């Protein structure tokens, strides 16, 4: 942790008057219009030989261009117009690229959702089957199918406890089926044969 007295103040700008004068002449505060490169070279390169304006092979500064700079700012040059066309073409290409990427992304989403959608439909179908079985079990709970078929009003018992003669054959078939059924642990009811989640 660094602790400082509250009396310390921020250091003042170390720019001296000579540097301020150079900045002023570069910016043109005094109204003088001197080539910007002359000012920069005098400060940065400390050139002994003074130059009066931009040299050959250099882009001309706005002061050396004089009125050309003012005209250029009012009307676009051929290079600016061509660069605007190039920018328009680039923007169009970028837009096409974005659209292509969007189409590719949407295609990938459809491909990913295909198996997921199939799984969802399969689960919905399975759920529908389980619900149908659940309704059937509720409807037939404590009712004997043999007595119901015979029209007996006293059918509120399981088929295994039925006293009718016709139930003998059904009871034997139930025992044969139960002998063949193999449930994994906790997967189904050993007495009624339905999944544990819907067994009453």
mmCIF file of C-alpha atoms in Angstrom:
data_model
loop_
_atom_site.group_PDB
_atom_site.id
_atom_site.type_symbol
_atom_site.label_atom_id
_atom_site.label_comp_id
_atom_site.label_asym_id
_atom_site.label_seq_id
_atom_site.Cartn_x
_atom_site.Cartn_y
_atom_site.Cartn_z
ATOM 1 C CA UNK A 1 0.000 0.000 0.000
ATOM 2 C CA UNK A 2 1.274 3.461 -0.876
ATOM 3 C CA UNK A 3 0.439 6.352 1.436
ATOM 4 C CA UNK A 4 0.910 9.947 0.272
ATOM 5 C CA UNK A 5 0.349 13.256 1.951
ATOM 6 C CA UNK A 6 -2.632 15.207 0.741
ATOM 7 C CA UNK A 7 -0.404 18.229 0.042
ATOM 8 C CA UNK A 8 1.188 16.730 -3.053
ATOM 9 C CA UNK A 9 -0.144 18.115 -6.288
ATOM 10 C CA UNK A 10 -0.104 16.805 -9.826
ATOM 11 C CA UNK A 11 2.958 17.734 -11.842
ATOM 12 C CA UNK A 12 2.450 20.686 -14.183
ATOM 13 C CA UNK A 13 2.706 20.305 -17.912
ATOM 14 C CA UNK A 14 6.389 20.495 -18.769
ATOM 15 C CA UNK A 15 5.836 22.120 -22.140
ATOM 16 C CA UNK A 16 7.991 25.206 -22.344
ATOM 17 C CA UNK A 17 7.328 28.351 -24.331
ATOM 18 C CA UNK A 18 9.434 27.238 -27.323
ATOM 19 C CA UNK A 19 7.404 24.059 -27.734
ATOM 20 C CA UNK A 20 4.172 25.996 -27.367
ATOM 21 C CA UNK A 21 5.332 28.377 -30.102
ATOM 22 C CA UNK A 22 6.104 25.424 -32.409
ATOM 23 C CA UNK A 23 2.678 23.922 -31.769
ATOM 24 C CA UNK A 24 1.129 27.320 -32.438
ATOM 25 C CA UNK A 25 2.972 27.687 -35.746
ATOM 26 C CA UNK A 26 2.026 24.126 -36.773
ATOM 27 C CA UNK A 27 -1.628 24.681 -35.991
ATOM 28 C CA UNK A 28 -1.551 28.156 -37.481
ATOM 29 C CA UNK A 29 -2.746 30.077 -34.413
ATOM 30 C CA UNK A 30 -0.850 33.241 -35.285
ATOM 31 C CA UNK A 31 -2.471 33.416 -38.707
ATOM 32 C CA UNK A 32 0.808 32.584 -40.453
ATOM 33 C CA UNK A 33 0.553 29.889 -43.029
ATOM 34 C CA UNK A 34 3.794 27.953 -42.954
ATOM 35 C CA UNK A 35 4.228 24.492 -44.440
ATOM 36 C CA UNK A 36 3.396 21.924 -41.787
ATOM 37 C CA UNK A 37 6.305 19.715 -42.822
ATOM 38 C CA UNK A 38 8.761 22.594 -42.291
ATOM 39 C CA UNK A 39 7.534 22.976 -38.706
ATOM 40 C CA UNK A 40 7.659 19.217 -38.039
ATOM 41 C CA UNK A 41 11.107 18.747 -39.599
ATOM 42 C CA UNK A 42 12.476 21.696 -37.651
ATOM 43 C CA UNK A 43 11.296 20.197 -34.381
ATOM 44 C CA UNK A 44 11.667 16.456 -34.915
ATOM 45 C CA UNK A 45 14.656 16.211 -37.258
ATOM 46 C CA UNK A 46 16.431 19.444 -36.277
ATOM 47 C CA UNK A 47 17.200 19.981 -39.954
ATOM 48 C CA UNK A 48 19.972 22.459 -40.542
ATOM 49 C CA UNK A 49 18.871 23.257 -44.069
ATOM 50 C CA UNK A 50 15.570 24.975 -43.964
ATOM 51 C CA UNK A 51 12.900 23.947 -46.367
ATOM 52 C CA UNK A 52 10.157 26.168 -47.620
ATOM 53 C CA UNK A 53 7.489 23.663 -48.591
ATOM 54 C CA UNK A 54 6.692 19.996 -49.094
ATOM 55 C CA UNK A 55 9.317 18.233 -51.179
ATOM 56 C CA UNK A 56 8.920 16.058 -54.245
ATOM 57 C CA UNK A 57 7.647 12.561 -53.526
ATOM 58 C CA UNK A 58 5.768 13.676 -50.398
ATOM 59 C CA UNK A 59 2.059 14.170 -50.121
ATOM 60 C CA UNK A 60 1.473 17.891 -50.051
ATOM 61 C CA UNK A 61 0.164 19.274 -46.759
ATOM 62 C CA UNK A 62 -2.996 21.366 -46.713
ATOM 63 C CA UNK A 63 -1.030 24.636 -46.458
ATOM 64 C CA UNK A 64 1.086 23.855 -49.555
ATOM 65 C CA UNK A 65 -1.946 22.783 -51.489
ATOM 66 C CA UNK A 66 -3.486 26.120 -50.637
ATOM 67 C CA UNK A 67 -6.766 26.604 -52.343
ATOM 68 C CA UNK A 68 -6.651 23.072 -53.700
ATOM 69 C CA UNK A 69 -7.419 21.854 -50.187
ATOM 70 C CA UNK A 70 -10.487 24.077 -49.956
ATOM 71 C CA UNK A 71 -11.734 22.927 -53.346
ATOM 72 C CA UNK A 72 -11.057 19.292 -52.457
ATOM 73 C CA UNK A 73 -13.157 19.625 -49.354
ATOM 74 C CA UNK A 74 -16.054 21.088 -51.362
ATOM 75 C CA UNK A 75 -16.110 18.620 -54.257
ATOM 76 C CA UNK A 76 -14.979 15.003 -54.119
ATOM 77 C CA UNK A 77 -11.977 14.150 -56.275
ATOM 78 C CA UNK A 78 -11.855 11.261 -58.707
ATOM 79 C CA UNK A 79 -9.873 9.208 -56.204
ATOM 80 C CA UNK A 80 -12.458 9.942 -53.500
ATOM 81 C CA UNK A 81 -15.285 9.009 -55.856
ATOM 82 C CA UNK A 82 -13.552 5.788 -56.815
ATOM 83 C CA UNK A 83 -12.848 5.077 -53.148
ATOM 84 C CA UNK A 84 -16.548 5.678 -52.420
ATOM 85 C CA UNK A 85 -17.422 3.173 -55.152
ATOM 86 C CA UNK A 86 -14.880 0.742 -53.695
ATOM 87 C CA UNK A 87 -16.361 1.269 -50.234
ATOM 88 C CA UNK A 88 -19.830 0.604 -51.656
ATOM 89 C CA UNK A 89 -18.572 -2.592 -53.307
ATOM 90 C CA UNK A 90 -16.836 -3.653 -50.087
ATOM 91 C CA UNK A 91 -19.997 -2.968 -48.070
ATOM 92 C CA UNK A 92 -22.015 -4.975 -50.589
ATOM 93 C CA UNK A 93 -19.537 -7.852 -50.362
ATOM 94 C CA UNK A 94 -19.607 -7.668 -46.561
ATOM 95 C CA UNK A 95 -23.415 -7.709 -46.616
ATOM 96 C CA UNK A 96 -23.393 -10.748 -48.920
ATOM 97 C CA UNK A 97 -20.869 -12.418 -46.634
ATOM 98 C CA UNK A 98 -23.049 -11.696 -43.578
ATOM 99 C CA UNK A 99 -26.119 -13.082 -45.349
ATOM 100 C CA UNK A 100 -24.195 -16.216 -46.348
ATOM 101 C CA UNK A 101 -22.995 -16.676 -42.777
ATOM 102 C CA UNK A 102 -26.571 -16.211 -41.517
ATOM 103 C CA UNK A 103 -27.863 -18.844 -43.963
ATOM 104 C CA UNK A 104 -25.088 -21.215 -42.889
ATOM 105 C CA UNK A 105 -25.933 -20.629 -39.233
ATOM 106 C CA UNK A 106 -29.647 -21.262 -39.845
ATOM 107 C CA UNK A 107 -28.799 -24.470 -41.746
ATOM 108 C CA UNK A 108 -26.663 -25.659 -38.827
ATOM 109 C CA UNK A 109 -29.512 -24.861 -36.432
ATOM 110 C CA UNK A 110 -31.924 -26.940 -38.534
ATOM 111 C CA UNK A 111 -29.430 -29.815 -38.673
ATOM 112 C CA UNK A 112 -28.965 -29.686 -34.898
ATOM 113 C CA UNK A 113 -32.682 -29.434 -34.238
ATOM 114 C CA UNK A 114 -33.554 -32.334 -36.570
ATOM 115 C CA UNK A 115 -32.447 -35.124 -34.205
ATOM 116 C CA UNK A 116 -33.705 -33.132 -31.233
ATOM 117 C CA UNK A 117 -37.111 -32.681 -32.857
ATOM 118 C CA UNK A 118 -37.247 -36.411 -33.628
ATOM 119 C CA UNK A 119 -36.422 -37.217 -30.013
ATOM 120 C CA UNK A 120 -39.101 -34.811 -28.769
ATOM 121 C CA UNK A 121 -41.714 -36.403 -31.048
ATOM 122 C CA UNK A 122 -40.674 -39.882 -29.919
ATOM 123 C CA UNK A 123 -40.968 -38.880 -26.243
ATOM 124 C CA UNK A 124 -44.382 -37.305 -26.869
ATOM 125 C CA UNK A 125 -45.550 -40.529 -28.532
ATOM 126 C CA UNK A 126 -44.250 -42.614 -25.610
ATOM 127 C CA UNK A 127 -45.931 -40.268 -23.148
ATOM 128 C CA UNK A 128 -49.206 -40.621 -25.077
ATOM 129 C CA UNK A 129 -48.930 -44.418 -24.889
ATOM 130 C CA UNK A 130 -48.278 -44.309 -21.140
ATOM 131 C CA UNK A 131 -51.222 -41.958 -20.622
ATOM 132 C CA UNK A 132 -53.517 -44.261 -22.607
ATOM 133 C CA UNK A 133 -52.374 -47.229 -20.481
ATOM 134 C CA UNK A 134 -52.863 -45.202 -17.294
ATOM 135 C CA UNK A 135 -56.465 -44.347 -18.270
ATOM 136 C CA UNK A 136 -57.166 -47.989 -19.114
ATOM 137 C CA UNK A 137 -55.788 -49.132 -15.764
ATOM 138 C CA UNK A 138 -57.919 -46.597 -13.895
ATOM 139 C CA UNK A 139 -60.983 -47.712 -15.845
ATOM 140 C CA UNK A 140 -60.325 -51.422 -15.187
ATOM 141 C CA UNK A 141 -59.001 -51.153 -11.619
ATOM 142 C CA UNK A 142 -60.782 -53.702 -9.365
ATOM 143 C CA UNK A 143 -62.935 -54.928 -12.249
ATOM 144 C CA UNK A 144 -62.974 -58.399 -13.704
ATOM 145 C CA UNK A 145 -62.970 -58.484 -17.496
ATOM 146 C CA UNK A 146 -64.737 -61.878 -17.589
ATOM 147 C CA UNK A 147 -67.600 -60.722 -15.344
ATOM 148 C CA UNK A 148 -67.862 -57.448 -17.305
ATOM 149 C CA UNK A 149 -68.145 -59.383 -20.580
ATOM 150 C CA UNK A 150 -70.858 -61.588 -19.031
ATOM 151 C CA UNK A 151 -72.784 -58.472 -17.931
ATOM 152 C CA UNK A 152 -72.458 -59.237 -14.213
ATOM 153 C CA UNK A 153 -72.885 -56.148 -12.032
ATOM 154 C CA UNK A 154 -70.663 -57.697 -9.356
ATOM 155 C CA UNK A 155 -67.399 -57.303 -11.282
ATOM 156 C CA UNK A 156 -65.473 -55.329 -8.659
ATOM 157 C CA UNK A 157 -62.759 -57.974 -8.210
ATOM 158 C CA UNK A 158 -59.526 -58.991 -9.966
ATOM 159 C CA UNK A 159 -59.690 -61.681 -12.679
ATOM 160 C CA UNK A 160 -57.447 -63.869 -10.482
ATOM 161 C CA UNK A 161 -60.141 -63.933 -7.823
ATOM 162 C CA UNK A 162 -62.987 -64.588 -10.247
ATOM 163 C CA UNK A 163 -65.317 -67.508 -9.325
ATOM 164 C CA UNK A 164 -66.613 -68.093 -12.885
ATOM 165 C CA UNK A 165 -65.693 -71.261 -14.738
ATOM 166 C CA UNK A 166 -64.461 -69.261 -17.767
ATOM 167 C CA UNK A 167 -61.784 -67.632 -15.611
ATOM 168 C CA UNK A 168 -59.843 -70.899 -15.173
ATOM 169 C CA UNK A 169 -58.312 -70.751 -18.644
ATOM 170 C CA UNK A 170 -57.495 -67.025 -18.242
ATOM 171 C CA UNK A 171 -55.813 -67.689 -14.871
ATOM 172 C CA UNK A 172 -53.602 -70.391 -16.466
ATOM 173 C CA UNK A 173 -52.589 -68.007 -19.267
ATOM 174 C CA UNK A 174 -51.739 -65.313 -16.722
ATOM 175 C CA UNK A 175 -49.479 -67.749 -14.815
ATOM 176 C CA UNK A 176 -47.718 -68.795 -18.055
ATOM 177 C CA UNK A 177 -47.100 -65.177 -19.048
ATOM 178 C CA UNK A 178 -45.898 -64.254 -15.545
ATOM 179 C CA UNK A 179 -43.395 -67.136 -15.688
ATOM 180 C CA UNK A 180 -41.901 -65.731 -18.900
ATOM 181 C CA UNK A 181 -41.740 -62.077 -17.778
ATOM 182 C CA UNK A 182 -38.379 -60.872 -16.535
ATOM 183 C CA UNK A 183 -38.291 -57.381 -15.046
ATOM 184 C CA UNK A 184 -35.187 -55.423 -14.301
ATOM 185 C CA UNK A 185 -35.025 -54.276 -10.718
ATOM 186 C CA UNK A 186 -37.487 -51.471 -9.964
ATOM 187 C CA UNK A 187 -38.752 -51.375 -13.555
ATOM 188 C CA UNK A 188 -42.199 -52.929 -13.198
ATOM 189 C CA UNK A 189 -44.707 -54.332 -10.765
ATOM 190 C CA UNK A 190 -44.249 -58.108 -10.307
ATOM 191 C CA UNK A 191 -47.917 -58.579 -9.447
ATOM 192 C CA UNK A 192 -49.716 -56.618 -12.228
ATOM 193 C CA UNK A 193 -46.903 -56.328 -14.812
ATOM 194 C CA UNK A 194 -47.112 -52.601 -15.513
ATOM 195 C CA UNK A 195 -44.354 -50.013 -14.974
ATOM 196 C CA UNK A 196 -43.970 -49.028 -11.328
ATOM 197 C CA UNK A 197 -44.653 -45.374 -12.041
ATOM 198 C CA UNK A 198 -48.264 -46.131 -13.020
ATOM 199 C CA UNK A 199 -48.990 -49.153 -10.806
ATOM 200 C CA UNK A 200 -51.621 -48.538 -8.129
#
